[in-house]
């Protein structure tokens, strides 16, 4: 299914009553420090604490009453699980969410808190897919994939649309890339609403599948996985790769140290809580300052659902007194 | 010096070009959880990351050119140090800041970053006062006390003025109480701009001097000090006590566990970073829900300057997976 400008405009109208129009924040001190004019689109303040509600809500609202009747289903340990659970609650239908047993209890509780039916499975892809197939067969629920779904991508495209409306002279936008739902949606949104806008992706060195996939032209796995950006571990799909390959200027890699330094800067200067996954684009801009100096750069801060008990490992205690 | 409505109005106009008009945020999920309508005045987003810039800037701008010529001075390990350093930089004068050597390096760096002259002293009150006297004698700088100063109190009163303008039907406001600069300013601001507004203070059980001072009618010390709310360790002054005693409805105590639970709730639900000191009023409202249920309650979130390396001790790691 080809995604059109009209489809994104319709998605924006359709989901508008159910989501927040999130603020675009700026930080004078970060701009002075970096020499870059940053515009942060704060999806950490979004419903369910992440942009994923855009795609999840758009996909759910695209279903016919007959399709909706039996509910919606997915497998996810992350924000897409909460997005579908919230969408189902809002629409008064049932959500079936397959979650690996390694999921943090706090995330399982949040999904159950929206009234979703949580099915716990073993922590591997085969078990997740098998559990999902089983529940879909039993219930007739509609499967909504976290990113390999044109209705989801169309929903994610509404985010850059809002950012362009707020900052019409934006020159560049950077998003994280995991499965590529947001990055492909952003590529399309830029093409439709401001064709001169350059789109970059940011990816951890420790989950560098998208960079390789763009190079080879087919969906590649990451050579190794080692990153705190736990929202970015998935590979692209054929669909997201095709869109990204056609429109993206480049995908930039960052190290774990750069992710933590970027996280620290956002926490200390902007006083907002964001997930490690979503500072990857900001870290990429600082690492590649030569590309962005003096430019107006939009960063989609994708979410704020952090496990607070991780803070200690990101910012370990140290003796910083003078004595 | 008696503080008048006109003085607060003048302070608001005087400092307006130098400070942010901070947003008032609400959280549907926190309101549902507590049954209280909270309005959070986000001074964590203020210049220098704390409300203290209001009093520091107002006091500095109250000085004559002759007084300003030799600069301004104070002793502080906290946000007042940054406030005066920032005010001095803005006005093109010198700031002399006496800081105890136990101050975190990050705070000393921040004050020096504004161009202030930092004098390191031993970590006790006598050493701080002696170092301050010496530098004032040497330089002729004007001493601006962190809270025992009518110009500072007048500046702090502008915060509740803004909150009332944003939420005209506010019924209650709660602030933390350390030295009492903000609480006394808030008492006066409420009296001047919305006399029906009830004012409460929130104080840690581990720094309970204000509660005792209100009871006895004179400035008391805390029976013991043990709290992560490190901005609230100081005692009241005669001046702040007199104002608070006359106007405050009550001062409510909270435990350390309640402070951490409140901090967790703000971080997780609102995705903003605030200091432990400034969730004390929010914790007090939850503990005393019978007083506030169904009411419109303003909370001044006083600042967001946290040492990130403390996070690990507030939210210790735990195994929360199902396996």
Short mmCIF file of C-alpha atoms in Angstrom, two decimals, chain A residues 28 44-45 47 49 101-106 108 120 264 267-268 270-273 304-305 307-309 311-312 315-318 320-323, chain B residues 28 44-45 47 49 101-106 108 120 264 267-268 270-273 304-305 307-309 311-312 315-318 320-323:
data_model
loop_
_atom_site.label_atom_id
_atom_site.label_comp_id
_atom_site.label_asym_id
_atom_site.label_seq_id
_atom_site.Cartn_x
_atom_site.Cartn_y
_atom_site.Cartn_z
CA UNK A 28 19.69 28.30 24.75
CA UNK A 44 8.08 11.98 25.89
CA UNK A 45 5.09 14.13 26.92
CA UNK A 47 -0.05 9.96 25.67
CA UNK A 49 4.81 8.56 27.13
CA UNK A 101 8.80 -12.94 30.20
CA UNK A 102 11.97 -10.84 30.34
CA UNK A 103 9.80 -7.68 30.13
CA UNK A 104 10.14 -5.40 33.14
CA UNK A 105 7.23 -5.92 35.56
CA UNK A 106 6.54 -2.17 35.43
CA UNK A 108 3.59 -5.47 32.08
CA UNK A 120 3.50 -14.02 28.73
CA UNK A 264 23.14 13.69 30.72
CA UNK A 267 18.55 15.77 31.80
CA UNK A 268 20.82 18.50 33.20
CA UNK A 270 16.42 20.69 29.82
CA UNK A 271 15.17 19.01 33.03
CA UNK A 272 13.11 16.49 31.11
CA UNK A 273 13.15 12.70 31.22
CA UNK A 304 10.10 9.06 28.24
CA UNK A 305 9.27 5.61 29.60
CA UNK A 307 12.93 2.32 34.29
CA UNK A 308 14.19 4.61 37.07
CA UNK A 309 16.20 1.77 38.61
CA UNK A 311 19.63 5.51 36.39
CA UNK A 312 22.32 4.26 38.75
CA UNK A 315 25.15 7.84 36.02
CA UNK A 316 27.21 5.89 38.53
CA UNK A 317 27.91 7.53 41.89
CA UNK A 318 31.26 9.25 42.30
CA UNK A 320 32.91 14.86 43.35
CA UNK A 321 33.56 17.02 46.39
CA UNK A 322 36.72 19.07 46.68
CA UNK A 323 37.81 17.69 50.02
CA UNK B 28 -4.45 13.61 34.26
CA UNK B 44 12.64 23.65 37.31
CA UNK B 45 12.41 25.17 33.80
CA UNK B 47 16.63 30.39 34.34
CA UNK B 49 16.99 25.83 36.90
CA UNK B 101 34.40 22.90 50.20
CA UNK B 102 31.82 20.11 50.53
CA UNK B 103 29.89 21.65 47.61
CA UNK B 104 29.59 19.31 44.61
CA UNK B 105 32.18 20.19 41.96
CA UNK B 106 29.37 20.46 39.40
CA UNK B 108 31.09 25.14 41.81
CA UNK B 120 36.12 28.07 48.92
CA UNK B 264 9.16 8.67 41.41
CA UNK B 267 9.51 11.43 37.08
CA UNK B 268 7.41 8.53 35.79
CA UNK B 270 5.26 13.83 34.14
CA UNK B 271 8.67 13.03 32.59
CA UNK B 272 10.28 16.07 34.15
CA UNK B 273 13.32 16.34 36.41
CA UNK B 304 15.55 20.91 38.75
CA UNK B 305 19.24 21.09 39.61
CA UNK B 307 23.20 15.66 40.77
CA UNK B 308 22.46 12.75 38.41
CA UNK B 309 24.89 10.51 40.29
CA UNK B 311 19.71 8.80 41.16
CA UNK B 312 21.10 5.37 41.95
CA UNK B 315 15.95 4.44 42.88
CA UNK B 316 18.18 1.48 43.68
CA UNK B 317 18.47 -1.29 41.08
CA UNK B 318 16.29 -4.33 41.55
CA UNK B 320 11.92 -6.83 38.36
CA UNK B 321 11.67 -9.39 35.55
CA UNK B 322 9.28 -12.31 35.79
CA UNK B 323 11.87 -15.02 35.13
#
